[in-house]
Short mmCIF file of C-alpha atoms and ligand atoms in Angstrom, two decimals:
data_model
loop_
_atom_site.label_atom_id
_atom_site.label_comp_id
_atom_site.label_asym_id
_atom_site.label_seq_id
_atom_site.Cartn_x
_atom_site.Cartn_y
_atom_site.Cartn_z
CA UNK A 1 -15.58 38.58 22.41
CA UNK A 2 -15.61 37.52 18.74
CA UNK A 3 -15.02 33.86 17.94
CA UNK A 4 -11.42 32.69 17.65
CA UNK A 5 -10.62 29.07 16.86
CA UNK A 6 -7.20 27.72 17.79
CA UNK A 7 -6.25 24.38 16.25
CA UNK A 8 -3.32 22.39 17.63
CA UNK A 9 -1.82 20.13 14.96
CA UNK A 10 -1.72 20.87 11.22
CA UNK A 11 -1.98 17.30 9.94
CA UNK A 12 -4.97 15.84 8.10
CA UNK A 13 -7.49 16.80 10.80
CA UNK A 14 -6.15 20.24 11.76
CA UNK A 15 -5.68 21.40 8.19
CA UNK A 16 -9.17 20.27 7.22
CA UNK A 17 -10.67 22.04 10.24
CA UNK A 18 -9.01 25.33 9.28
CA UNK A 19 -10.01 25.02 5.61
CA UNK A 20 -13.60 23.97 6.43
CA UNK A 21 -14.08 26.88 8.85
CA UNK A 22 -13.36 29.34 6.03
CA UNK A 23 -15.30 27.32 3.41
CA UNK A 24 -18.33 27.35 5.72
CA UNK A 25 -18.12 31.12 6.14
CA UNK A 26 -16.48 31.50 9.55
CA UNK A 27 -15.30 35.10 9.83
CA UNK A 28 -13.41 34.99 13.13
CA UNK A 29 -9.70 34.41 13.73
CA UNK A 30 -8.16 30.99 12.97
CA UNK A 31 -4.79 30.03 14.42
CA UNK A 32 -3.33 26.76 13.12
CA UNK A 33 -0.37 25.54 15.15
CA UNK A 34 2.17 22.89 14.14
CA UNK A 35 5.21 21.79 16.07
CA UNK A 36 6.71 20.68 12.75
CA UNK A 37 8.76 23.14 10.70
CA UNK A 38 7.49 21.92 7.31
CA UNK A 39 4.50 23.39 5.49
CA UNK A 40 1.50 21.08 6.18
CA UNK A 41 1.75 17.92 4.05
CA UNK A 42 -0.10 14.65 3.49
CA UNK A 43 1.13 11.56 5.32
CA UNK A 44 0.06 8.55 3.17
CA UNK A 45 2.53 9.39 0.37
CA UNK A 46 5.43 9.29 2.84
CA UNK A 47 5.41 5.49 2.84
CA UNK A 48 4.40 5.33 -0.83
CA UNK A 49 5.09 7.85 -3.62
CA UNK A 50 7.42 10.15 -1.69
CA UNK A 51 9.89 7.51 -0.54
CA UNK A 52 9.58 5.75 -3.91
CA UNK A 53 10.86 8.99 -5.42
CA UNK A 54 7.69 9.39 -7.51
CA UNK A 55 6.27 12.39 -5.62
CA UNK A 56 8.20 15.50 -4.68
CA UNK A 57 7.93 17.36 -1.39
CA UNK A 58 5.92 20.06 -3.17
CA UNK A 59 3.50 17.49 -4.59
CA UNK A 60 2.53 16.22 -1.14
CA UNK A 61 1.72 19.64 0.38
CA UNK A 62 -1.96 20.05 1.24
CA UNK A 63 -2.10 23.61 -0.09
CA UNK A 64 0.30 26.17 -1.46
CA UNK A 65 1.83 28.46 1.20
CA UNK A 66 -0.32 31.34 -0.25
CA UNK A 67 -3.49 29.50 0.73
CA UNK A 68 -3.04 30.33 4.41
CA UNK A 69 -2.46 34.00 3.73
CA UNK A 70 -5.31 34.22 1.22
CA UNK A 71 -7.73 32.64 3.68
CA UNK A 72 -6.46 34.56 6.71
CA UNK A 73 -5.37 31.43 8.50
CA UNK A 74 -2.60 32.29 10.95
CA UNK A 75 -0.34 29.25 10.40
CA UNK A 76 2.38 29.01 13.03
CA UNK A 77 5.06 26.44 12.25
CA UNK A 78 7.65 25.11 14.70
CA UNK A 79 5.47 25.98 17.70
CA UNK A 80 5.01 23.33 20.38
CA UNK A 81 2.03 23.78 22.67
CA UNK A 82 3.08 22.64 26.12
CA UNK A 83 0.01 23.41 28.23
CA UNK A 84 -3.69 24.24 28.15
CA UNK A 85 -5.47 26.58 30.52
CA UNK A 86 -9.09 25.54 30.06
CA UNK A 87 -10.42 28.09 32.58
CA UNK A 88 -8.54 31.08 31.16
CA UNK A 89 -9.11 29.69 27.61
CA UNK A 90 -5.45 29.88 26.69
CA UNK A 91 -2.90 27.62 25.06
CA UNK A 92 0.67 28.07 26.22
CA UNK A 93 3.68 27.41 24.02
CA UNK A 94 6.87 25.74 25.19
CA UNK A 95 8.47 29.21 25.16
CA UNK A 96 5.73 30.54 27.48
CA UNK A 97 3.76 32.56 24.92
CA UNK A 98 -0.03 32.46 25.46
CA UNK A 99 -2.70 32.36 22.74
CA UNK A 100 -6.35 32.86 23.68
CA UNK A 101 -9.31 31.06 22.10
CA UNK A 102 -13.07 30.81 22.22
CA UNK A 103 -12.95 27.32 20.69
CA UNK A 104 -10.01 24.92 20.74
CA UNK A 105 -9.57 21.93 18.42
CA UNK A 106 -7.04 19.28 19.44
CA UNK A 107 -5.77 17.57 16.29
CA UNK A 108 -2.56 16.30 17.83
CA UNK A 109 -2.53 12.88 16.12
CA UNK A 110 -0.44 10.02 17.43
CA UNK A 111 3.20 9.21 18.02
CA UNK A 112 5.03 6.07 17.00
CA UNK A 113 5.41 3.37 19.61
CA UNK A 114 9.16 2.90 20.11
CA UNK A 115 11.25 -0.19 20.81
CA UNK A 116 12.83 0.02 24.23
CA UNK A 117 15.32 -2.84 24.16
CA UNK A 118 19.06 -2.25 24.32
CA UNK A 119 20.60 -1.41 20.97
CA UNK A 120 17.35 0.10 19.59
CA UNK A 121 18.60 3.72 19.55
CA UNK A 122 19.52 3.59 15.85
CA UNK A 123 16.14 2.22 14.69
CA UNK A 124 14.21 4.63 12.43
CA UNK A 125 10.43 5.19 12.48
CA UNK A 126 8.15 6.88 9.96
CA UNK A 127 5.59 9.47 11.03
CA UNK A 128 6.66 12.84 9.67
CA UNK A 129 8.23 14.30 6.55
CA UNK A 130 11.40 14.77 8.59
CA UNK A 131 11.37 11.03 9.40
CA UNK A 132 10.85 10.22 5.70
CA UNK A 133 13.85 12.38 4.75
CA UNK A 134 16.02 10.58 7.31
CA UNK A 135 14.89 7.19 5.96
CA UNK A 136 15.44 8.29 2.34
CA UNK A 137 18.97 9.34 3.23
CA UNK A 138 19.82 6.03 4.91
CA UNK A 139 18.15 4.01 2.08
CA UNK A 140 20.63 5.52 -0.38
CA UNK A 141 23.49 3.49 1.07
CA UNK A 142 21.72 0.60 2.84
CA UNK A 143 21.99 -2.92 1.44
CA UNK A 144 20.15 -4.99 4.00
CA UNK A 145 16.95 -3.51 5.43
CA UNK A 146 15.14 -5.16 8.34
CA UNK A 147 11.65 -4.03 9.20
CA UNK A 148 10.16 -4.77 12.59
CA UNK A 149 6.38 -4.96 12.30
CA UNK A 150 4.33 -6.47 9.48
CA UNK A 151 1.48 -3.95 9.59
CA UNK A 152 0.55 -1.41 6.92
CA UNK A 153 3.48 0.97 7.32
CA UNK A 154 6.08 -1.77 7.79
CA UNK A 155 4.89 -3.57 4.66
CA UNK A 156 4.67 -0.44 2.53
CA UNK A 157 8.28 0.26 3.55
CA UNK A 158 9.23 -3.34 2.73
CA UNK A 159 7.72 -3.06 -0.76
CA UNK A 160 9.48 0.19 -1.59
CA UNK A 161 12.83 -0.97 -0.16
CA UNK A 162 12.53 -4.11 -2.29
CA UNK A 163 11.68 -2.02 -5.37
CA UNK A 164 14.92 -0.13 -4.69
CA UNK A 165 16.80 -3.43 -4.86
CA UNK A 166 17.52 -3.89 -1.14
CA UNK A 167 17.67 -7.19 0.69
CA UNK A 168 14.60 -6.97 2.92
CA UNK A 169 13.40 -8.89 6.00
CA UNK A 170 10.13 -8.35 7.86
CA UNK A 171 9.82 -9.52 11.45
CA UNK A 172 6.25 -9.93 12.72
CA UNK A 173 5.12 -11.15 16.14
CA UNK A 174 1.69 -12.35 14.94
CA UNK A 175 1.00 -15.45 12.87
CA UNK A 176 -0.02 -13.44 9.79
CA UNK A 177 0.76 -10.09 8.15
CA UNK A 178 -1.64 -7.25 9.06
CA UNK A 179 -3.44 -9.79 11.26
CA UNK A 180 -5.14 -7.19 13.46
CA UNK A 181 -7.31 -5.93 10.59
CA UNK A 182 -7.33 -8.50 7.79
CA UNK A 183 -8.47 -12.12 7.41
CA UNK A 184 -6.10 -14.85 6.20
CA UNK A 185 -7.53 -14.77 2.68
CA UNK A 186 -6.07 -11.27 2.18
CA UNK A 187 -2.98 -11.54 4.43
CA UNK A 188 -1.89 -14.58 2.44
CA UNK A 189 -1.98 -12.72 -0.89
CA UNK A 190 0.23 -9.98 0.59
CA UNK A 191 2.62 -12.50 2.12
CA UNK A 192 2.95 -14.41 -1.17
CA UNK A 193 3.54 -11.18 -3.08
CA UNK A 194 6.21 -9.98 -0.67
CA UNK A 195 7.92 -13.38 -0.79
CA UNK A 196 7.67 -13.54 -4.60
CA UNK A 197 9.49 -10.20 -4.64
CA UNK A 198 12.21 -11.64 -2.44
CA UNK A 199 11.23 -10.30 1.00
CA UNK A 200 12.11 -12.70 3.80
CA UNK A 201 9.04 -12.79 6.08
CA UNK A 202 9.43 -14.02 9.67
CA UNK A 203 6.07 -14.68 11.35
CA UNK A 204 5.43 -15.60 15.02
CA UNK A 205 8.77 -13.94 15.65
CA UNK A 206 9.80 -11.49 18.35
CA UNK A 207 12.76 -9.14 18.26
CA UNK A 208 14.77 -10.07 21.34
CA UNK A 209 17.72 -7.73 21.01
CA UNK A 210 19.61 -5.50 18.61
CA UNK A 211 23.33 -5.87 18.57
CA UNK A 212 24.95 -3.42 16.15
CA UNK A 213 24.07 -4.63 12.67
CA UNK A 214 22.20 -7.71 13.89
CA UNK A 215 18.69 -8.32 15.12
CA UNK A 216 18.42 -11.33 17.41
CA UNK A 217 15.02 -12.95 17.03
CA UNK A 218 13.07 -15.31 19.31
CA UNK A 219 14.67 -18.54 18.04
CA UNK A 220 18.15 -17.06 18.61
CA UNK A 221 18.80 -16.50 14.89
CA UNK A 222 20.69 -13.32 13.90
CA UNK A 223 19.35 -11.20 11.03
CA UNK A 224 21.91 -8.86 9.54
CA UNK A 225 20.77 -5.33 8.65
CA UNK A 226 22.50 -2.03 7.98
CA UNK A 227 19.16 -0.22 8.28
CA UNK A 228 16.47 -1.16 10.80
CA UNK A 229 13.00 0.37 10.49
CA UNK A 230 10.09 -0.25 12.82
CA UNK A 231 6.34 0.18 12.44
CA UNK A 232 4.87 -1.26 15.61
CA UNK A 233 1.83 0.88 16.22
CA UNK A 234 1.10 4.30 17.62
CA UNK A 235 0.15 5.97 20.88
CA UNK A 236 -2.42 8.80 20.78
CA UNK A 237 -1.04 12.26 21.65
CA UNK A 238 -3.15 12.99 24.71
CA UNK A 239 -0.64 14.57 27.08
CA UNK A 240 -2.05 18.13 26.76
CA UNK A 241 -5.58 16.89 27.43
CA UNK A 242 -4.59 14.63 30.33
CA UNK A 243 -2.68 17.41 32.07
CA UNK A 244 -5.60 19.79 31.59
CA UNK A 245 -7.97 17.28 33.25
CA UNK A 246 -9.89 16.47 30.02
CA UNK A 247 -11.32 12.92 30.10
CA UNK A 248 -9.10 10.44 28.23
CA UNK A 249 -9.08 6.69 27.77
CA UNK A 250 -7.12 5.32 24.82
CA UNK A 251 -7.36 8.79 23.29
CA UNK A 252 -9.33 11.92 24.13
CA UNK A 253 -12.95 10.97 24.79
CA UNK A 254 -15.36 12.83 22.52
CA UNK A 255 -19.12 12.84 21.92
CA UNK A 256 -20.81 12.60 18.51
CA UNK A 257 -19.96 16.27 17.81
CA UNK A 258 -16.25 15.78 18.70
CA UNK A 259 -16.67 17.71 21.95
CA UNK A 260 -14.42 16.63 24.78
CA UNK A 261 -15.41 16.72 28.44
CA UNK A 262 -14.83 20.51 28.18
CA UNK A 263 -17.61 21.83 25.92
CA UNK A 264 -15.61 24.37 23.84
CA UNK A 265 -12.68 21.98 23.32
CA UNK A 266 -12.92 19.44 20.50
CA UNK A 267 -10.67 16.51 19.58
CA UNK A 268 -10.44 15.00 16.09
CA UNK A 269 -8.49 12.37 14.17
CA UNK A 270 -5.98 9.85 15.50
CA UNK A 271 -6.10 11.33 19.03
CA UNK A 272 -9.91 11.12 19.42
CA UNK A 273 -11.73 8.20 20.97
CA UNK A 274 -15.31 8.21 19.71
CA UNK A 275 -18.33 5.92 19.61
CA UNK A 276 -18.33 4.51 16.09
CA UNK A 277 -21.75 3.44 14.84
CA UNK A 278 -20.22 1.05 12.29
CA UNK A 279 -18.11 -0.77 14.90
CA UNK A 280 -20.84 -0.33 17.53
CA UNK A 281 -18.25 0.57 20.14
CA UNK A 282 -15.81 3.28 21.19
CA UNK A 283 -12.49 3.32 19.36
CA UNK A 284 -9.83 5.46 17.72
CA UNK A 285 -9.38 5.27 13.96
CA UNK A 286 -6.04 6.04 12.39
CA UNK A 287 -7.04 7.11 8.91
CA UNK A 288 -7.22 10.16 6.70
CA UNK A 289 -10.97 9.69 6.19
CA UNK A 290 -11.62 9.74 9.92
CA UNK A 291 -9.47 12.83 10.55
CA UNK A 292 -11.07 14.75 7.67
CA UNK A 293 -14.67 13.81 8.50
CA UNK A 294 -14.24 14.46 12.22
CA UNK A 295 -12.77 17.88 11.38
CA UNK A 296 -15.92 18.72 9.42
CA UNK A 297 -18.10 17.48 12.30
CA UNK A 298 -16.28 19.68 14.84
CA UNK A 299 -16.43 22.71 12.51
CA UNK A 300 -20.19 22.28 11.98
CA UNK A 301 -20.67 22.24 15.73
CA UNK A 302 -18.57 25.37 16.22
CA UNK A 303 -20.71 27.10 13.57
CA UNK A 304 -23.96 26.05 15.21
CA UNK A 305 -24.87 23.57 12.45
CA UNK A 306 -24.37 20.44 14.56
CA UNK A 307 -24.52 17.11 12.76
CA UNK A 308 -23.46 13.94 14.61
CA UNK A 309 -20.44 12.04 13.26
CA UNK A 310 -21.66 9.15 11.15
CA UNK A 311 -19.17 8.50 8.35
CA UNK A 312 -18.39 5.12 6.80
CA UNK A 313 -14.77 4.38 7.78
CA UNK A 314 -12.41 3.73 4.88
CA UNK A 315 -8.70 3.18 4.42
CA UNK A 316 -6.24 1.99 1.78
CA UNK A 317 -2.76 0.55 1.35
CA UNK A 318 -0.60 0.15 -1.78
CA UNK A 319 2.14 -2.47 -1.95
CA UNK A 320 3.64 -3.47 -5.34
CA UNK A 321 0.67 -3.98 -7.72
CA UNK A 322 -1.69 -4.62 -4.78
CA UNK A 323 -4.13 -1.81 -4.02
CA UNK A 324 -6.27 -2.72 -1.05
CA UNK A 325 -9.20 -0.48 -0.13
CA UNK A 326 -11.18 -1.11 3.02
CA UNK A 327 -14.69 0.15 3.84
CA UNK A 328 -16.49 -0.36 7.15
CA UNK A 329 -14.99 -2.20 10.12
CA UNK A 330 -14.72 -5.96 9.72
CA UNK A 331 -13.93 -6.81 13.37
CA UNK A 332 -16.56 -9.18 14.73
CA UNK A 333 -17.65 -10.65 11.36
CA UNK A 334 -19.11 -14.17 11.48
CA UNK A 335 -19.00 -14.95 7.74
CA UNK A 336 -17.64 -13.53 4.52
CA UNK A 337 -18.44 -13.86 0.83
CA UNK A 338 -15.93 -13.43 -2.02
CA UNK A 339 -16.44 -11.54 -5.25
CA UNK A 340 -13.81 -12.01 -7.96
CA UNK A 341 -10.86 -14.34 -8.30
CA UNK A 342 -8.22 -14.77 -5.58
CA UNK A 343 -5.69 -16.16 -8.06
CA UNK A 344 -5.71 -12.97 -10.15
CA UNK A 345 -5.26 -10.70 -7.08
CA UNK A 346 -8.54 -9.02 -8.01
CA UNK A 347 -11.25 -9.77 -5.49
CA UNK A 348 -13.37 -8.29 -2.73
CA UNK A 349 -14.31 -9.73 0.64
CA UNK A 350 -17.81 -8.88 1.94
CA UNK A 351 -18.05 -9.35 5.72
CA UNK A 352 -21.32 -10.12 7.48
CA UNK A 353 -22.42 -10.15 11.08
CA UNK A 354 -25.77 -11.85 11.58
CA UNK A 355 -26.64 -11.35 7.89
CA UNK A 356 -25.80 -7.62 8.08
CA UNK A 357 -23.05 -6.34 5.76
CA UNK A 358 -20.49 -4.65 8.04
CA UNK A 359 -17.41 -4.17 5.84
CA UNK A 360 -15.87 -4.78 2.42
CA UNK A 361 -12.16 -5.11 1.59
CA UNK A 362 -11.42 -4.73 -2.12
CA UNK A 363 -8.17 -5.79 -3.70
CA UNK A 364 -7.59 -4.17 -7.10
CA UNK A 365 -11.36 -3.72 -7.50
CA UNK A 366 -11.88 0.03 -6.94
CA UNK A 367 -15.48 0.02 -8.22
CA UNK A 368 -16.43 -2.53 -5.53
CA UNK A 369 -14.90 -0.23 -2.92
CA UNK A 370 -16.89 2.79 -4.05
CA UNK A 371 -20.11 0.76 -4.17
CA UNK A 372 -19.34 -0.71 -0.75
CA UNK A 373 -19.11 2.72 0.82
CA UNK A 374 -22.54 3.55 -0.55
CA UNK A 375 -24.05 0.20 0.48
CA UNK A 376 -22.71 0.55 4.02
CA UNK A 377 -23.92 4.13 4.32
CA UNK A 378 -27.39 3.04 3.15
CA UNK A 379 -27.24 -0.04 5.43
CA UNK A 380 -27.97 -2.33 2.47
CA UNK A 381 -26.84 -5.96 2.52
CA UNK A 382 -26.59 -7.78 -0.82
CA UNK A 383 -27.25 -11.52 -0.87
CA UNK A 384 -24.48 -14.10 -1.22
CA UNK A 385 -25.70 -14.89 -4.77
CA UNK A 386 -25.61 -11.23 -5.81
CA UNK A 387 -22.09 -10.76 -4.43
CA UNK A 388 -20.54 -13.82 -6.01
CA UNK A 389 -22.11 -13.20 -9.44
CA UNK A 390 -19.84 -10.74 -11.26
CA UNK A 391 -22.66 -10.05 -13.72
CA UNK A 392 -24.71 -8.43 -10.97
CA UNK A 393 -24.03 -4.73 -10.62
CA UNK A 394 -24.24 -4.17 -6.87
CA UNK A 395 -24.82 -0.50 -7.57
CA UNK A 396 -28.34 -1.40 -8.67
CA UNK A 397 -29.27 -2.13 -5.07
CA UNK A 398 -28.91 1.56 -4.36
CA UNK A 399 -31.55 2.68 -6.82
C1 FAD B 1 3.69 6.86 6.82
C2 FAD B 1 2.20 6.92 7.01
C3 FAD B 1 1.35 6.39 6.03
C4 FAD B 1 -0.02 6.43 6.19
N1 FAD B 1 -0.82 5.92 5.20
C5 FAD B 1 -2.17 6.05 5.31
C6 FAD B 1 -3.02 5.61 4.26
O1 FAD B 1 -2.57 5.07 3.25
N2 FAD B 1 -4.35 5.81 4.40
C7 FAD B 1 -4.89 6.41 5.51
O2 FAD B 1 -6.13 6.58 5.59
N3 FAD B 1 -4.10 6.80 6.53
C8 FAD B 1 -2.76 6.63 6.46
N4 FAD B 1 -1.96 7.05 7.49
C9 FAD B 1 -2.60 7.54 8.72
C10 FAD B 1 -3.00 8.98 8.59
O3 FAD B 1 -1.92 9.74 8.09
C11 FAD B 1 -3.44 9.51 9.95
O4 FAD B 1 -4.55 8.75 10.38
C12 FAD B 1 -3.80 10.99 9.85
O5 FAD B 1 -2.65 11.74 9.54
C13 FAD B 1 -4.40 11.47 11.17
O6 FAD B 1 -4.60 12.86 11.10
P1 FAD B 1 -4.50 13.74 12.43
O7 FAD B 1 -4.81 15.12 12.02
O8 FAD B 1 -5.29 13.09 13.49
O9 FAD B 1 -2.98 13.62 12.88
P2 FAD B 1 -1.65 13.97 12.10
O10 FAD B 1 -1.88 14.07 10.64
O11 FAD B 1 -0.64 13.00 12.61
O12 FAD B 1 -1.29 15.44 12.64
C14 FAD B 1 -1.03 15.70 13.99
C15 FAD B 1 -0.07 16.88 14.07
O13 FAD B 1 -0.13 17.45 15.37
C16 FAD B 1 1.16 17.88 15.73
N5 FAD B 1 1.21 18.05 17.19
C17 FAD B 1 1.06 17.09 18.14
N6 FAD B 1 1.19 17.62 19.37
C18 FAD B 1 1.44 18.95 19.20
C19 FAD B 1 1.68 20.03 20.10
N7 FAD B 1 1.68 19.85 21.43
N8 FAD B 1 1.92 21.28 19.59
C20 FAD B 1 1.91 21.47 18.25
N9 FAD B 1 1.69 20.49 17.36
C21 FAD B 1 1.46 19.24 17.82
C22 FAD B 1 2.02 16.75 15.20
O14 FAD B 1 3.37 17.13 15.09
C23 FAD B 1 1.37 16.50 13.84
O15 FAD B 1 1.94 17.33 12.86
C24 FAD B 1 -0.58 7.01 7.36
C25 FAD B 1 0.26 7.52 8.37
C26 FAD B 1 1.63 7.49 8.18
C27 FAD B 1 2.52 8.04 9.27
#
């Protein structure tokens, strides 16, 4: 039987897997399946340029519709895979159609965590282009926008709603914005900037109930809103794998080649739980970089050119004039060193663990970010003096 790769999910990981297979010379059949009806598109612009009205729907497509035809990629839109038969090597659609494979790539991503309290039925979430269209429509007439969750997506939505002249509140359970991934020195800059722009930020605050146009928060106060958005984390899409008996634990467990517990089934991107050498533990990463690089890793394995996954993690967020770029994984740092000036919103934070550089967050310093990715990949750790001296070009360490 000639090789046939079926890919479930046409987001960042699935699309990259299909494109890389052809780029690397794969001559077998490729079937790329998406439950969404839209042509495959990029997600980061949804909470940035697209909802700001600066990028059109066409501008955020990964490839033109001709690409799939030209590269003989059988793209099937609006098809929901409901079941896997790992013994018969088949995927089964909700309608009962079967599609056979020699290799299967699960690129099913993650779904938004939803609020379950009474009154939450009208809350909107952002994950897909269809979600973004629904939010854009409601933003046209909304005056008071409340956002539950002060993480990346919630805050990007807050910034763009504010730029559209809305009255905006952000309700966050933790004591700082983006607390899970950022230290106070960066959270504080974002909080100040949001507040300077007129966003009302509620920290250490839980949403107790939603009563029509009011959110009732932990201290009993009522926040009025005619549009409520929530960004409170995601849950990996593992249901197909779980039901097929593939090992899962906070995502689909994969080895360094993205193989699941079934050798010819791979998982990549938001749904994959892998051992990350930079974090020195198993985790899932929710980022474009991770989805794209894991797609390439899986494809190399399918093509018999196996190379273990070892990519420096990186991520970014844009809010107002603040462009934050993150490289490495800062969790577990015991010390950090600053480069640049906090007061000008242009600085980088270099995180160390036992004198080893483990991550760098760069605010409006893109060159630092690019250097950081190279330093981390080369496992080089600059000294405190080198980092804090802006006259030292950290790039030199790489030569
Ligand atoms: C609004 C927003 C902004 C973001 N901003 C950034 C950013 O600035 N930087 C960054 O690095 N990352 C960002 N991310 C995260 C990034 O988009 C994800 O990490 C990335 O999309 C993961 O790629 P993936 O291929 O794993 O999953 P996805 O891109 O989510 O694709 C998964 C696809 O699988 C489909 N699917 C699932 N189950 C089935 C099934 N049974 N049958 C058929 N199809 C199925 C889903 O419908 C979906 O289309 C953002 C995400 C969102 C939602």
